[in-house]
């Protein structure tokens, strides 16, 4: 069975740089205030690498991608 991944967001830590959304716009979105959100916390198959790269690029460490 393939391991599923979930995005965990610390909204209080997000400063709205938007790097995550630039790297993986299929996962990471920005609200009207520039704060990150996701439509679904579960990472769709095939987007695991992009989700991880987007999380790793966050200068505030507001994003984590964790196995479920």
mmCIF file with all atom_site columns, C-alpha atoms in Angstrom:
data_model
loop_
_atom_site.group_PDB
_atom_site.id
_atom_site.type_symbol
_atom_site.label_atom_id
_atom_site.label_alt_id
_atom_site.label_comp_id
_atom_site.label_asym_id
_atom_site.label_entity_id
_atom_site.label_seq_id
_atom_site.pdbx_PDB_ins_code
_atom_site.Cartn_x
_atom_site.Cartn_y
_atom_site.Cartn_z
_atom_site.occupancy
_atom_site.B_iso_or_equiv
_atom_site.pdbx_formal_charge
_atom_site.auth_seq_id
_atom_site.auth_comp_id
_atom_site.auth_asym_id
_atom_site.auth_atom_id
_atom_site.pdbx_PDB_model_num
ATOM 1  C CA . UNK A 1 1  ? 0.000  0.000  0.000  1.00 0.00 ? 1  UNK A CA 1
ATOM 2  C CA . UNK A 1 2  ? 1.274  3.451  -0.911 1.00 0.00 ? 2  UNK A CA 1
ATOM 3  C CA . UNK A 1 3  ? 1.833  5.793  1.999  1.00 0.00 ? 3  UNK A CA 1
ATOM 4  C CA . UNK A 1 4  ? -0.510 8.793  1.964  1.00 0.00 ? 4  UNK A CA 1
ATOM 5  C CA . UNK A 1 5  ? 0.701  12.234 2.946  1.00 0.00 ? 5  UNK A CA 1
ATOM 6  C CA . UNK A 1 6  ? -1.104 15.083 4.657  1.00 0.00 ? 6  UNK A CA 1
ATOM 7  C CA . UNK A 1 7  ? -0.293 18.807 4.699  1.00 0.00 ? 7  UNK A CA 1
ATOM 8  C CA . UNK A 1 8  ? -0.200 20.412 8.153  1.00 0.00 ? 8  UNK A CA 1
ATOM 9  C CA . UNK A 1 9  ? -0.351 24.226 8.215  1.00 0.00 ? 9  UNK A CA 1
ATOM 10 C CA . UNK A 1 10 ? 0.645  26.519 11.078 1.00 0.00 ? 10 UNK A CA 1
ATOM 11 C CA . UNK A 1 11 ? -1.366 29.545 9.921  1.00 0.00 ? 11 UNK A CA 1
ATOM 12 C CA . UNK A 1 12 ? -0.003 31.687 12.763 1.00 0.00 ? 12 UNK A CA 1
ATOM 13 C CA . UNK A 1 13 ? 3.519  31.176 11.387 1.00 0.00 ? 13 UNK A CA 1
ATOM 14 C CA . UNK A 1 14 ? 2.604  31.968 7.760  1.00 0.00 ? 14 UNK A CA 1
ATOM 15 C CA . UNK A 1 15 ? 3.849  35.377 6.655  1.00 0.00 ? 15 UNK A CA 1
ATOM 16 C CA . UNK A 1 16 ? 2.427  35.172 3.134  1.00 0.00 ? 16 UNK A CA 1
ATOM 17 C CA . UNK A 1 17 ? 5.628  34.835 1.126  1.00 0.00 ? 17 UNK A CA 1
ATOM 18 C CA . UNK A 1 18 ? 3.772  32.555 -1.285 1.00 0.00 ? 18 UNK A CA 1
ATOM 19 C CA . UNK A 1 19 ? 6.818  30.475 -2.188 1.00 0.00 ? 19 UNK A CA 1
ATOM 20 C CA . UNK A 1 20 ? 4.870  27.286 -1.525 1.00 0.00 ? 20 UNK A CA 1
ATOM 21 C CA . UNK A 1 21 ? 2.133  28.332 -3.958 1.00 0.00 ? 21 UNK A CA 1
ATOM 22 C CA . UNK A 1 22 ? 4.742  29.272 -6.573 1.00 0.00 ? 22 UNK A CA 1
ATOM 23 C CA . UNK A 1 23 ? 6.355  25.837 -6.274 1.00 0.00 ? 23 UNK A CA 1
ATOM 24 C CA . UNK A 1 24 ? 3.177  23.731 -6.090 1.00 0.00 ? 24 UNK A CA 1
ATOM 25 C CA . UNK A 1 25 ? 0.027  25.700 -6.953 1.00 0.00 ? 25 UNK A CA 1
ATOM 26 C CA . UNK A 1 26 ? -2.009 22.494 -7.263 1.00 0.00 ? 26 UNK A CA 1
ATOM 27 C CA . UNK A 1 27 ? -1.632 22.026 -3.489 1.00 0.00 ? 27 UNK A CA 1
ATOM 28 C CA . UNK A 1 28 ? -0.924 25.407 -1.905 1.00 0.00 ? 28 UNK A CA 1
ATOM 29 C CA . UNK A 1 29 ? -3.253 28.367 -2.338 1.00 0.00 ? 29 UNK A CA 1
ATOM 30 C CA . UNK A 1 30 ? -3.191 31.859 -0.827 1.00 0.00 ? 30 UNK A CA 1
ATOM 31 C CA . UNK A 1 31 ? -6.259 33.540 0.636  1.00 0.00 ? 31 UNK A CA 1
ATOM 32 C CA . UNK A 1 32 ? -7.128 37.231 0.216  1.00 0.00 ? 32 UNK A CA 1
ATOM 33 C CA . UNK A 1 33 ? -4.652 38.078 2.995  1.00 0.00 ? 33 UNK A CA 1
ATOM 34 C CA . UNK A 1 34 ? -1.864 36.013 1.418  1.00 0.00 ? 34 UNK A CA 1
ATOM 35 C CA . UNK A 1 35 ? -2.085 33.250 4.026  1.00 0.00 ? 35 UNK A CA 1
ATOM 36 C CA . UNK A 1 36 ? -1.633 29.693 2.807  1.00 0.00 ? 36 UNK A CA 1
ATOM 37 C CA . UNK A 1 37 ? -4.452 27.157 2.712  1.00 0.00 ? 37 UNK A CA 1
ATOM 38 C CA . UNK A 1 38 ? -5.151 23.866 0.958  1.00 0.00 ? 38 UNK A CA 1
ATOM 39 C CA . UNK A 1 39 ? -8.402 22.654 -0.563 1.00 0.00 ? 39 UNK A CA 1
ATOM 40 C CA . UNK A 1 40 ? -7.756 19.190 0.885  1.00 0.00 ? 40 UNK A CA 1
ATOM 41 C CA . UNK A 1 41 ? -5.138 18.386 3.499  1.00 0.00 ? 41 UNK A CA 1
ATOM 42 C CA . UNK A 1 42 ? -4.543 14.982 1.881  1.00 0.00 ? 42 UNK A CA 1
ATOM 43 C CA . UNK A 1 43 ? -1.897 15.166 -0.847 1.00 0.00 ? 43 UNK A CA 1
ATOM 44 C CA . UNK A 1 44 ? -3.225 13.730 -4.123 1.00 0.00 ? 44 UNK A CA 1
ATOM 45 C CA . UNK A 1 45 ? -1.238 10.857 -5.639 1.00 0.00 ? 45 UNK A CA 1
ATOM 46 C CA . UNK A 1 46 ? 1.547  12.141 -7.869 1.00 0.00 ? 46 UNK A CA 1
ATOM 47 C CA . UNK A 1 47 ? 1.898  15.479 -6.073 1.00 0.00 ? 47 UNK A CA 1
ATOM 48 C CA . UNK A 1 48 ? 3.911  14.240 -3.095 1.00 0.00 ? 48 UNK A CA 1
ATOM 49 C CA . UNK A 1 49 ? 7.203  15.660 -4.363 1.00 0.00 ? 49 UNK A CA 1
ATOM 50 C CA . UNK A 1 50 ? 5.738  19.093 -5.113 1.00 0.00 ? 50 UNK A CA 1
ATOM 51 C CA . UNK A 1 51 ? 3.965  19.200 -1.754 1.00 0.00 ? 51 UNK A CA 1
ATOM 52 C CA . UNK A 1 52 ? 7.205  18.397 0.060  1.00 0.00 ? 52 UNK A CA 1
ATOM 53 C CA . UNK A 1 53 ? 9.256  20.918 -1.941 1.00 0.00 ? 53 UNK A CA 1
ATOM 54 C CA . UNK A 1 54 ? 6.679  23.628 -1.261 1.00 0.00 ? 54 UNK A CA 1
ATOM 55 C CA . UNK A 1 55 ? 6.715  22.878 2.461  1.00 0.00 ? 55 UNK A CA 1
ATOM 56 C CA . UNK A 1 56 ? 10.521 22.727 2.596  1.00 0.00 ? 56 UNK A CA 1
ATOM 57 C CA . UNK A 1 57 ? 10.786 26.133 0.876  1.00 0.00 ? 57 UNK A CA 1
ATOM 58 C CA . UNK A 1 58 ? 8.704  27.947 3.514  1.00 0.00 ? 58 UNK A CA 1
ATOM 59 C CA . UNK A 1 59 ? 11.011 30.461 5.245  1.00 0.00 ? 59 UNK A CA 1
ATOM 60 C CA . UNK A 1 60 ? 8.792  30.403 8.356  1.00 0.00 ? 60 UNK A CA 1
ATOM 61 C CA . UNK A 1 61 ? 8.508  26.582 8.560  1.00 0.00 ? 61 UNK A CA 1
ATOM 62 C CA . UNK A 1 62 ? 4.719  27.000 8.563  1.00 0.00 ? 62 UNK A CA 1
ATOM 63 C CA . UNK A 1 63 ? 4.180  23.857 6.488  1.00 0.00 ? 63 UNK A CA 1
ATOM 64 C CA . UNK A 1 64 ? 4.818  20.188 7.118  1.00 0.00 ? 64 UNK A CA 1
ATOM 65 C CA . UNK A 1 65 ? 4.027  17.169 4.990  1.00 0.00 ? 65 UNK A CA 1
ATOM 66 C CA . UNK A 1 66 ? 3.477  14.143 7.196  1.00 0.00 ? 66 UNK A CA 1
ATOM 67 C CA . UNK A 1 67 ? 2.544  10.502 6.582  1.00 0.00 ? 67 UNK A CA 1
ATOM 68 C CA . UNK A 1 68 ? -0.894 9.313  7.672  1.00 0.00 ? 68 UNK A CA 1
#
